[in-house]
Coordinates of C-alpha atoms in Angstrom, one line a residue:
M1 CA -15.0 23.2 21.3
A2 CA -13.4 24.7 18.3
S3 CA -11.9 22.2 15.8
G4 CA -8.1 22.4 15.6
T5 CA -7.6 23.3 19.3
R6 CA -4.6 21.3 20.7
L7 CA -5.4 19.6 23.9
S8 CA -3.4 17.9 26.7
T9 CA -2.9 14.2 27.2
P10 CA -6.2 12.6 28.3
P11 CA -6.6 11.4 31.9
A12 CA -6.7 7.7 32.7
L13 CA -9.9 6.1 31.6
K14 CA -12.3 5.6 34.5
P15 CA -14.3 2.4 35.0
G16 CA -17.8 2.7 33.4
T17 CA -16.7 5.4 31.0
C18 CA -16.7 4.9 27.2
R19 CA -13.8 6.6 25.4
V20 CA -14.2 7.5 21.7
V21 CA -11.0 8.2 19.7
P22 CA -11.2 9.0 16.0
L23 CA -7.9 7.9 14.3
G24 CA -8.9 9.1 10.9
G25 CA -11.7 10.6 8.8
L26 CA -12.0 13.9 10.6
G27 CA -10.5 16.8 8.6
E28 CA -10.2 14.6 5.5
V29 CA -12.4 12.6 3.2
G30 CA -11.1 9.1 3.8
R31 CA -9.0 7.1 6.3
N32 CA -12.1 6.5 8.4
M33 CA -11.4 4.8 11.7
T34 CA -12.9 5.2 15.2
V35 CA -11.9 3.5 18.4
F36 CA -14.3 2.8 21.3
E37 CA -12.7 1.8 24.6
M38 CA -14.3 0.7 27.8
D39 CA -13.5 -1.5 30.8
G40 CA -10.2 -2.6 29.3
K41 CA -11.7 -3.6 25.9
I42 CA -11.6 -1.9 22.5
L43 CA -14.1 -1.9 19.6
I44 CA -13.1 -0.4 16.3
V45 CA -15.5 0.9 13.6
D46 CA -14.0 1.0 10.1
C47 CA -10.4 1.0 9.0
G48 CA -10.0 2.8 5.7
V49 CA -7.3 4.4 3.6
L50 CA -6.9 8.0 2.2
F51 CA -5.5 8.5 -1.3
P52 CA -2.5 10.8 -1.7
E53 CA -2.7 14.3 -3.1
E54 CA -0.4 16.1 -5.5
Y55 CA 1.9 17.4 -2.7
Q56 CA 2.6 13.8 -1.5
P57 CA 4.6 12.4 -4.4
G58 CA 5.4 8.7 -4.5
V59 CA 2.9 7.8 -1.8
D60 CA 0.6 4.9 -2.7
L61 CA -1.8 5.1 0.3
I62 CA -2.2 6.8 3.6
L63 CA -3.3 4.8 6.6
P64 CA -4.7 5.7 10.0
D65 CA -2.1 5.9 12.8
F66 CA -2.3 2.6 14.7
G67 CA 0.1 3.9 17.3
Y68 CA -2.7 4.4 19.8
L69 CA -3.5 0.7 19.6
E70 CA -0.1 -1.0 19.1
D71 CA 0.3 -2.0 22.8
R72 CA -3.4 -2.8 23.2
L73 CA -4.2 -5.0 20.2
D74 CA -5.0 -8.0 22.4
D75 CA -7.8 -5.9 23.9
V76 CA -9.6 -5.5 20.6
V77 CA -12.9 -7.4 20.7
G78 CA -13.8 -6.7 17.1
L79 CA -13.6 -4.5 14.0
V80 CA -17.0 -3.4 12.7
L81 CA -17.0 -2.5 9.0
T82 CA -20.0 -0.4 8.0
H83 CA -19.6 -0.9 4.2
G84 CA -17.1 -2.0 1.5
H85 CA -15.6 1.2 0.2
E86 CA -11.8 1.6 0.3
D87 CA -12.0 4.6 2.7
H88 CA -13.6 2.3 5.2
I89 CA -11.9 -1.1 4.6
G90 CA -8.7 -0.4 2.7
A91 CA -6.4 -0.3 5.8
V92 CA -7.7 -3.6 7.3
P93 CA -4.9 -5.7 5.8
Y94 CA -2.3 -3.4 7.5
L95 CA -4.1 -3.6 10.8
L96 CA -4.3 -7.4 10.6
R97 CA -0.6 -7.7 10.0
L98 CA -0.3 -6.6 13.6
R99 CA -2.9 -9.1 14.8
P100 CA -4.4 -11.4 12.2
D101 CA -7.2 -12.8 14.4
I102 CA -9.1 -9.5 15.1
P103 CA -12.7 -10.5 14.4
L104 CA -14.2 -8.7 11.4
I105 CA -18.0 -7.9 11.7
G106 CA -19.9 -6.7 8.7
S107 CA -22.6 -7.5 6.1
T108 CA -22.2 -10.3 3.6
L109 CA -21.0 -8.1 0.7
T110 CA -18.6 -6.1 2.9
L111 CA -17.0 -9.2 4.2
A112 CA -16.7 -10.7 0.8
L113 CA -14.9 -7.6 -0.5
I114 CA -12.5 -7.5 2.4
E115 CA -11.8 -11.2 2.3
A116 CA -10.8 -10.9 -1.4
K117 CA -8.5 -8.1 -0.5
L118 CA -7.0 -10.0 2.4
E119 CA -6.4 -13.0 0.2
E120 CA -3.9 -10.9 -1.8
H121 CA -2.1 -10.2 1.5
R122 CA -2.3 -13.9 2.4
I123 CA -4.4 -13.3 5.5
R124 CA -7.3 -15.5 6.4
P125 CA -9.5 -13.4 8.7
L126 CA -12.0 -14.4 11.4
T127 CA -15.4 -13.0 10.2
L128 CA -18.9 -12.6 11.5
A129 CA -21.6 -11.8 9.0
V130 CA -24.5 -9.6 10.3
R131 CA -27.5 -8.0 8.7
E132 CA -29.9 -5.2 9.7
G133 CA -31.7 -6.0 12.9
D134 CA -29.0 -8.2 14.3
T135 CA -27.5 -7.6 17.7
E136 CA -24.1 -8.8 18.8
R137 CA -22.4 -8.6 22.2
L138 CA -18.7 -7.7 21.8
G139 CA -17.2 -7.4 25.3
P140 CA -18.8 -4.4 27.1
F141 CA -20.3 -3.3 23.7
E142 CA -23.7 -4.4 22.5
C143 CA -23.9 -3.6 18.8
E144 CA -27.2 -3.3 16.9
F145 CA -27.0 -3.1 13.1
V146 CA -29.3 -0.8 11.1
A147 CA -29.8 -0.7 7.4
V148 CA -28.7 2.5 5.6
N149 CA -28.6 3.4 2.0
H150 CA -25.3 4.3 0.4
S151 CA -23.7 4.1 -3.1
I152 CA -22.8 0.4 -2.3
P153 CA -25.2 -2.3 -1.2
D154 CA -25.4 -3.8 2.3
A155 CA -24.2 -0.6 4.1
L156 CA -24.9 -0.6 7.9
A157 CA -25.1 1.9 10.7
V158 CA -24.3 0.6 14.2
A159 CA -25.8 1.5 17.5
I160 CA -23.4 0.8 20.4
R161 CA -25.0 0.3 23.8
T162 CA -22.8 0.6 26.8
S163 CA -23.3 1.2 30.5
A164 CA -22.0 4.7 29.9
G165 CA -24.6 5.5 27.3
T166 CA -25.8 4.7 23.7
I167 CA -23.8 5.8 20.7
L168 CA -25.2 5.7 17.1
H169 CA -22.7 5.7 14.3
T170 CA -24.3 6.2 10.9
G171 CA -21.3 5.2 8.7
D172 CA -21.7 6.7 5.2
F173 CA -25.4 7.1 4.4
K174 CA -28.1 8.9 2.5
M175 CA -31.9 8.7 2.4
D176 CA -32.6 7.6 -1.2
Q177 CA -36.3 6.8 -1.2
L178 CA -36.1 4.9 -4.5
P179 CA -32.9 2.8 -4.3
L180 CA -32.2 0.3 -7.0
D181 CA -32.2 -2.6 -4.5
G182 CA -35.2 -1.4 -2.6
R183 CA -33.2 -1.2 0.7
I184 CA -33.9 2.2 2.2
T185 CA -32.3 3.8 5.3
D186 CA -34.3 2.4 8.2
L187 CA -35.6 5.6 9.8
R188 CA -38.0 3.5 11.9
A189 CA -35.0 2.0 13.6
F190 CA -33.4 5.5 14.0
A191 CA -36.6 6.7 15.6
R192 CA -36.8 3.7 17.9
L193 CA -33.2 4.3 19.0
G194 CA -34.0 8.0 19.5
Q195 CA -36.9 7.1 21.8
E196 CA -34.6 4.9 23.8
G197 CA -32.2 7.8 24.0
V198 CA -29.1 8.4 21.8
D199 CA -26.4 10.0 24.0
L200 CA -23.8 10.5 21.3
F201 CA -24.6 10.7 17.6
L202 CA -21.7 10.2 15.1
T203 CA -23.0 11.5 11.7
D204 CA -21.7 11.4 8.2
S205 CA -20.7 15.0 7.3
T206 CA -19.5 14.7 3.6
N207 CA -22.5 16.5 2.1
A208 CA -23.4 18.8 5.0
E209 CA -22.7 21.9 2.9
V210 CA -25.1 20.7 0.1
P211 CA -28.6 22.1 0.5
G212 CA -31.7 20.1 -0.1
F213 CA -31.8 16.3 -0.7
T214 CA -29.4 14.0 -2.5
T215 CA -30.8 13.0 -5.9
T216 CA -32.0 9.4 -6.2
E217 CA -29.7 6.9 -8.0
K218 CA -32.4 5.9 -10.4
E219 CA -32.2 9.3 -12.2
I220 CA -28.9 8.3 -13.7
G221 CA -30.2 5.3 -15.7
P222 CA -32.1 7.3 -18.4
V223 CA -29.1 9.7 -18.8
L224 CA -26.7 6.8 -19.4
G225 CA -29.2 5.2 -21.8
S226 CA -29.5 8.5 -23.7
L227 CA -25.8 8.9 -24.0
M228 CA -25.3 5.4 -25.2
A229 CA -28.1 5.8 -27.8
R230 CA -26.4 8.8 -29.3
A231 CA -22.8 7.3 -29.2
S232 CA -21.6 6.1 -32.6
R233 CA -18.5 4.4 -31.3
R234 CA -17.3 2.8 -28.1
V235 CA -18.5 4.0 -24.7
I236 CA -16.0 4.0 -21.8
V237 CA -17.5 4.5 -18.3
A238 CA -15.2 5.2 -15.4
S239 CA -16.4 4.6 -11.8
F240 CA -15.3 3.3 -8.5
A241 CA -14.7 -0.4 -8.6
S242 CA -17.1 -1.0 -5.7
H243 CA -20.0 1.1 -7.0
V244 CA -22.3 -1.8 -7.6
H245 CA -25.4 0.4 -8.1
R246 CA -23.8 2.5 -10.8
I247 CA -22.4 -0.5 -12.6
Q248 CA -25.8 -2.1 -12.5
Q249 CA -27.2 0.9 -14.4
V250 CA -24.4 0.7 -16.9
L251 CA -25.2 -2.9 -17.5
D252 CA -28.9 -2.2 -17.9
A253 CA -28.3 0.7 -20.3
A254 CA -25.9 -1.3 -22.4
H255 CA -28.3 -4.3 -22.6
A256 CA -31.1 -2.0 -23.7
H257 CA -29.0 -0.6 -26.5
G258 CA -27.5 -3.8 -27.8
R259 CA -24.0 -3.3 -26.4
K260 CA -21.7 -5.8 -24.7
V261 CA -19.8 -4.8 -21.5
C262 CA -16.2 -5.5 -20.6
F263 CA -14.9 -4.9 -17.1
V264 CA -11.4 -3.4 -17.3
G265 CA -9.1 -3.3 -14.3
R266 CA -8.2 -6.0 -11.7
S267 CA -10.3 -4.5 -8.9
M268 CA -13.3 -3.9 -11.2
V269 CA -13.2 -7.5 -12.4
R270 CA -12.8 -8.9 -8.9
N271 CA -15.4 -6.8 -7.2
M272 CA -18.1 -7.2 -9.8
G273 CA -17.4 -11.0 -9.8
I274 CA -18.1 -11.0 -6.1
A275 CA -21.2 -8.9 -6.4
A276 CA -22.7 -11.0 -9.2
K277 CA -21.9 -14.3 -7.3
L278 CA -23.7 -13.0 -4.2
G279 CA -26.7 -11.7 -6.1
Y280 CA -26.0 -8.0 -5.6
L281 CA -25.4 -7.4 -9.3
D282 CA -27.9 -8.6 -11.9
V283 CA -26.0 -9.4 -15.0
P284 CA -28.1 -9.9 -18.2
E285 CA -27.2 -13.2 -19.8
G286 CA -24.5 -13.0 -22.5
I287 CA -23.7 -9.3 -21.9
L288 CA -20.2 -9.7 -20.5
V289 CA -17.2 -10.1 -22.8
D290 CA -13.5 -10.5 -22.1
L291 CA -11.1 -7.8 -23.1
K292 CA -9.6 -10.1 -25.7
Q293 CA -13.0 -10.3 -27.4
V294 CA -13.5 -6.5 -27.6
D295 CA -11.5 -6.0 -30.7
Q296 CA -13.7 -8.5 -32.6
L297 CA -16.8 -6.5 -31.9
P298 CA -18.1 -3.4 -33.8
D299 CA -17.3 -0.2 -31.9
H300 CA -21.0 0.7 -31.6
Q301 CA -21.6 -2.6 -29.6
V302 CA -18.9 -2.0 -26.9
V303 CA -19.0 -0.6 -23.4
L304 CA -15.9 -0.6 -21.4
M305 CA -16.4 -0.3 -17.6
C306 CA -13.2 0.8 -15.9
T307 CA -11.5 2.3 -12.9
G308 CA -9.7 5.6 -12.8
S309 CA -12.5 8.2 -12.2
Q310 CA -10.2 10.0 -9.7
G311 CA -7.3 10.3 -12.0
E312 CA -5.3 7.6 -10.3
P313 CA -2.1 7.3 -12.4
M314 CA -2.0 3.5 -12.6
A315 CA -5.8 3.0 -13.1
A316 CA -7.1 1.9 -16.5
L317 CA -8.5 5.3 -17.6
S318 CA -5.3 7.2 -16.9
R319 CA -3.3 4.7 -18.8
M320 CA -5.8 5.0 -21.7
A321 CA -5.3 8.7 -21.7
N322 CA -1.6 8.3 -21.7
G323 CA -1.7 5.8 -24.6
D324 CA -0.1 3.0 -22.6
H325 CA -3.1 0.7 -22.2
R326 CA -4.0 -2.1 -24.5
V327 CA -7.3 -0.3 -25.1
Q328 CA -6.4 2.5 -27.5
L329 CA -8.9 5.4 -27.7
D330 CA -9.9 6.9 -31.0
A331 CA -11.7 10.0 -32.1
G332 CA -15.4 9.7 -31.4
D333 CA -15.1 7.4 -28.5
L334 CA -17.3 8.5 -25.6
V335 CA -15.9 8.6 -22.0
I336 CA -18.3 9.0 -19.1
L337 CA -16.9 9.9 -15.7
A338 CA -19.7 8.5 -13.5
S339 CA -18.4 9.6 -10.2
S340 CA -17.8 12.7 -8.1
L341 CA -14.5 14.5 -7.6
I342 CA -13.0 13.6 -4.3
P343 CA -11.5 16.9 -2.9
G344 CA -7.8 17.1 -3.8
N345 CA -8.1 15.0 -6.9
E346 CA -9.3 17.8 -9.3
T347 CA -5.9 18.4 -10.9
S348 CA -5.3 14.7 -11.5
V349 CA -8.8 14.2 -13.0
F350 CA -8.7 17.1 -15.3
R351 CA -5.2 16.1 -16.5
V352 CA -6.8 12.8 -17.5
V353 CA -9.7 14.6 -19.1
N354 CA -7.4 16.7 -21.2
G355 CA -5.4 13.7 -22.2
L356 CA -8.6 11.9 -23.4
M357 CA -9.8 14.9 -25.4
K358 CA -6.4 15.2 -27.1
L359 CA -6.9 11.7 -28.4
G360 CA -10.3 12.9 -29.8
A361 CA -12.6 11.3 -27.3
D362 CA -15.7 13.0 -26.1
V363 CA -15.8 13.4 -22.3
V364 CA -19.0 13.7 -20.2
H365 CA -18.8 14.4 -16.5
K366 CA -21.2 15.4 -13.7
G367 CA -20.8 19.0 -14.5
M368 CA -22.3 18.4 -18.0
A369 CA -25.0 15.7 -17.4
Q370 CA -26.6 13.8 -14.6
V371 CA -24.1 10.9 -14.7
H372 CA -23.4 10.9 -11.0
V373 CA -25.3 11.3 -7.7
S374 CA -23.7 11.4 -4.3
G375 CA -23.9 8.5 -1.8
H376 CA -24.0 10.9 1.2
A377 CA -26.9 12.7 3.0
S378 CA -27.3 16.4 2.1
E379 CA -28.5 19.1 4.5
G380 CA -32.2 18.3 4.2
E381 CA -31.6 14.6 5.1
L382 CA -29.4 15.4 8.0
L383 CA -32.1 17.7 9.4
Y384 CA -34.6 14.9 9.2
C385 CA -32.1 12.6 10.9
Y386 CA -31.4 14.9 13.8
N387 CA -35.2 15.5 14.3
I388 CA -35.9 11.8 14.3
V389 CA -33.0 10.7 16.5
K390 CA -33.0 13.7 18.9
P391 CA -29.5 13.0 20.2
T392 CA -28.1 14.6 23.4
F393 CA -24.6 15.1 22.0
V394 CA -23.4 15.2 18.4
M395 CA -20.0 14.4 17.0
P396 CA -19.8 15.1 13.2
V397 CA -17.5 12.6 11.4
H398 CA -16.4 11.7 7.9
G399 CA -15.4 15.0 6.2
E400 CA -13.1 18.0 6.0
T401 CA -13.2 20.6 8.7
R402 CA -15.7 22.7 6.7
H403 CA -18.0 19.7 6.4
L404 CA -17.8 18.9 10.1
I405 CA -18.6 22.6 11.0
A406 CA -21.5 22.7 8.6
N407 CA -22.9 19.4 10.1
G408 CA -22.6 20.9 13.6
R409 CA -24.6 23.9 12.5
I410 CA -27.3 21.7 11.2
A411 CA -27.5 19.8 14.5
E412 CA -27.7 23.2 16.3
A413 CA -30.6 24.3 14.0
T414 CA -32.6 21.3 15.2
G415 CA -32.1 22.2 18.9
V416 CA -28.9 20.5 19.9
P417 CA -27.2 23.0 22.3
H418 CA -24.0 24.5 20.9
E419 CA -21.9 23.1 23.8
N420 CA -23.2 19.6 23.0
V421 CA -21.8 19.7 19.4
L422 CA -18.3 18.2 19.6
L423 CA -16.2 19.5 16.7
T424 CA -13.1 17.2 17.0
E425 CA -10.2 16.1 14.9
D426 CA -8.1 13.0 14.4
G427 CA -6.7 12.0 17.7
S428 CA -9.3 13.9 19.8
V429 CA -10.4 12.0 22.9
V430 CA -14.1 12.1 23.9
D431 CA -15.3 10.4 27.1
L432 CA -18.9 9.4 27.5
A433 CA -20.0 8.8 31.1
D434 CA -23.6 8.7 32.5
G435 CA -24.9 9.9 29.1
V436 CA -22.6 13.0 29.1
A437 CA -19.9 13.4 26.4
R438 CA -16.9 15.6 26.9
V439 CA -13.6 16.2 25.0
V440 CA -10.9 15.4 27.5
G441 CA -7.7 15.4 25.6
Q442 CA -5.7 14.5 22.5
V443 CA -3.5 11.6 21.5
E444 CA -0.7 11.6 18.9
C445 CA -2.3 10.8 15.6
G446 CA -0.3 11.4 12.3
L447 CA -0.4 10.3 8.7
V448 CA 1.1 6.9 8.0
Y449 CA 2.4 6.6 4.4
V450 CA 2.5 3.5 2.3
D451 CA 5.3 3.8 -0.2
G452 CA 6.0 0.6 -2.1
S453 CA 6.8 -2.0 0.4
S454 CA 7.5 0.5 3.2
I455 CA 4.9 1.4 5.7
G456 CA 5.3 4.4 8.0
E457 CA 8.9 4.9 7.1
I458 CA 8.3 7.9 4.9
T459 CA 8.0 11.2 6.8
D460 CA 6.7 14.6 5.9
A461 CA 10.4 15.7 5.7
D462 CA 11.0 13.0 3.0
L463 CA 7.9 14.3 1.1
K464 CA 9.3 17.9 1.3
D465 CA 12.5 16.6 -0.2
R466 CA 10.6 14.9 -3.0
R467 CA 8.7 18.1 -3.7
V468 CA 11.9 20.1 -3.9
L469 CA 13.4 17.5 -6.2
G470 CA 10.3 17.6 -8.5
E471 CA 9.8 21.3 -8.5
E472 CA 13.2 22.9 -8.1
G473 CA 15.8 20.2 -9.2
F474 CA 19.0 18.9 -7.8
I475 CA 22.6 20.1 -7.7
S476 CA 25.6 18.1 -6.5
I477 CA 29.0 19.7 -6.0
I478 CA 32.1 17.6 -5.5
S479 CA 35.4 19.1 -4.3
V480 CA 38.7 17.5 -3.1
V481 CA 40.8 19.5 -0.6
N482 CA 44.3 19.1 0.9
R483 CA 44.3 20.5 4.5
Q484 CA 48.1 20.5 4.8
T485 CA 48.6 22.7 1.8
G486 CA 45.3 24.5 2.0
T487 CA 44.6 24.0 -1.6
I488 CA 41.8 22.6 -3.8
V489 CA 43.1 19.5 -5.4
S490 CA 40.1 18.8 -7.6
G491 CA 36.8 20.5 -8.5
P492 CA 34.5 21.9 -7.8
D493 CA 32.6 19.6 -10.2
I494 CA 29.0 20.5 -10.5
H495 CA 26.2 18.2 -11.7
A496 CA 22.6 19.3 -11.9
R497 CA 19.3 17.7 -12.8
G498 CA 16.1 19.7 -13.5
V499 CA 17.8 23.1 -12.9
A500 CA 19.4 24.3 -16.1
E501 CA 19.6 23.1 -19.7
D502 CA 23.4 22.7 -19.5
D503 CA 25.8 22.4 -16.6
S504 CA 28.0 25.0 -18.3
V505 CA 25.8 27.7 -16.7
F506 CA 27.6 27.0 -13.5
D507 CA 31.0 28.0 -14.9
E508 CA 30.4 31.4 -13.5
V509 CA 30.1 30.3 -9.9
K510 CA 32.8 27.6 -9.8
P511 CA 35.6 30.1 -9.0
R512 CA 33.6 31.6 -6.2
I513 CA 33.1 28.2 -4.6
A514 CA 36.8 27.3 -5.0
R515 CA 37.8 30.7 -3.5
A516 CA 35.4 30.4 -0.5
L517 CA 36.4 26.8 0.2
Q518 CA 40.1 27.6 0.0
E519 CA 39.7 30.5 2.4
A520 CA 37.9 28.3 4.8
V521 CA 40.6 25.6 4.8
Q522 CA 43.4 28.1 5.1
S523 CA 41.8 30.2 7.8
N524 CA 41.0 27.3 10.2
A525 CA 42.5 23.9 9.9
D526 CA 40.0 22.6 12.4
H527 CA 37.0 23.1 10.2
T528 CA 35.1 19.8 10.0
T529 CA 34.1 18.3 6.7
H530 CA 30.5 19.2 7.4
Q531 CA 31.4 22.9 8.0
L532 CA 33.3 23.0 4.7
Q533 CA 30.3 21.5 2.9
Q534 CA 28.1 24.2 4.4
V535 CA 30.4 26.9 3.0
V536 CA 29.9 25.3 -0.5
R537 CA 26.2 25.1 0.1
R538 CA 25.9 28.8 1.1
V539 CA 27.9 30.1 -1.9
I540 CA 26.1 28.1 -4.6
G541 CA 22.7 28.4 -2.9
T542 CA 22.9 32.2 -2.9
W543 CA 24.1 32.3 -6.5
V544 CA 21.4 29.9 -7.8
N545 CA 18.7 31.8 -6.0
R546 CA 19.8 35.2 -7.4
T547 CA 20.8 34.1 -10.9
L548 CA 18.4 31.3 -11.8
R549 CA 15.6 32.2 -9.3
R550 CA 15.5 28.6 -8.1
R551 CA 15.8 26.8 -4.7
P552 CA 17.0 23.3 -5.6
M553 CA 18.1 20.6 -3.4
I554 CA 21.9 21.1 -2.9
V555 CA 24.2 18.2 -1.9
P556 CA 27.8 19.4 -1.4
V557 CA 30.5 16.7 -1.1
V558 CA 34.0 17.7 0.2
L559 CA 36.7 14.9 0.2
E560 CA 40.1 15.2 1.8
V561 CA 43.5 13.8 0.6

């Protein structure tokens, strides 16, 4: 099946069939959420957010579309969380607003991170902590949890056994053979599951276009140490607030070079406090300092560990670049972007980089030094995985369309028949029955925008209006007419924002608007107010387009006396 093909409404689910419906994460990097439905019960794997791009102004977060579940929430037997990254747990608070007692199943660290997030939303969840090797029965679904290596500790894959067949969902994973915590992806468990028979394999596609093998995390430590050894002033390292392994290496490098470390940013402080308390982060004694203490230390003894590696406007690094953070950067400070660029964030990130360099800071990113390695399996690892598992059907997940297609081709290269590779999209419906998986339809599945306190109220049309306002400007025209005399009593008064330097530029078009409006009133007394406003819109719209080469938002107002 070709990705992007629009399908009909799926048939009613037959008894003994397992239905798989991705509600996010296919065609995008983020918003990961997959629904498994069987015999009247529903199991969910992951519930993450997607961060907005430049063409979505004002949006804070993008959620999966819960519409498919809204009338069926009481049928949900559990929400399995594969790991603690925002693109897999960030939307959980919004789902639990609809039903707070959905059981959350995950590893110790994953549950600790989501519990802290839910506390901010004043939600106390029901949780079940699991570890690799555990098996839990959730309604008709028997879930076995398998250790996988990722850029955050305690990540899990989940094998879902049903009477319709066995499904293996990798979550996000890679095959780092020298992980910092010694916890490798359990290929023996993958092989055992493969021998039992995996009917449908849902595999991480994020790095499917990258040849070879993902570099081991340990290679970053010496690079960080070398950079800190050469730095004569403060070192600022930006990373994801949940990247425990990366932050561990920053702590180790700082300790080796006599520097103190300060966590900057609420999420960074919260997450690293949790990781340290649970034993996932080894903090050398006396290395951490509070932000208030930083000014009392010599610059060459300071490392600031902050958020904002993706150019998020309200994150610490962006505010430093803009000069509105209590940490003021100076010439000679070293900024290390210890993360990858999430597709779509390039413009925001390089805007921050430019701002930092204008302040005189030196900036190092992955294009210049080995300061980041991916948390996702590359082509070589995926080849190994397919050869070990030997699945009957494959459904690539977690990635843009190009990533999904590349992953499908890797599966085919290992012998999976072309027709058994299911290239789907958000809202696609896949039915698994008697070990055979087929795409059977499509359900409505859109983007749900979080904008301030509103959830799902902002539409694509609203975003288009915002883009027009931001890029082309705004013009309002107010006129007062007297239908009885057929005259213009007042106006047209024109007020513009973001269109021209001075409103006097519109003096040329005002007589045309007045003439067209007066002709419309005199020619037909039955013209509605809306029709008169459209006359005004056409006249000034044509003039602005031809004269100023702009297409602003135009709001004509016609009042009657």
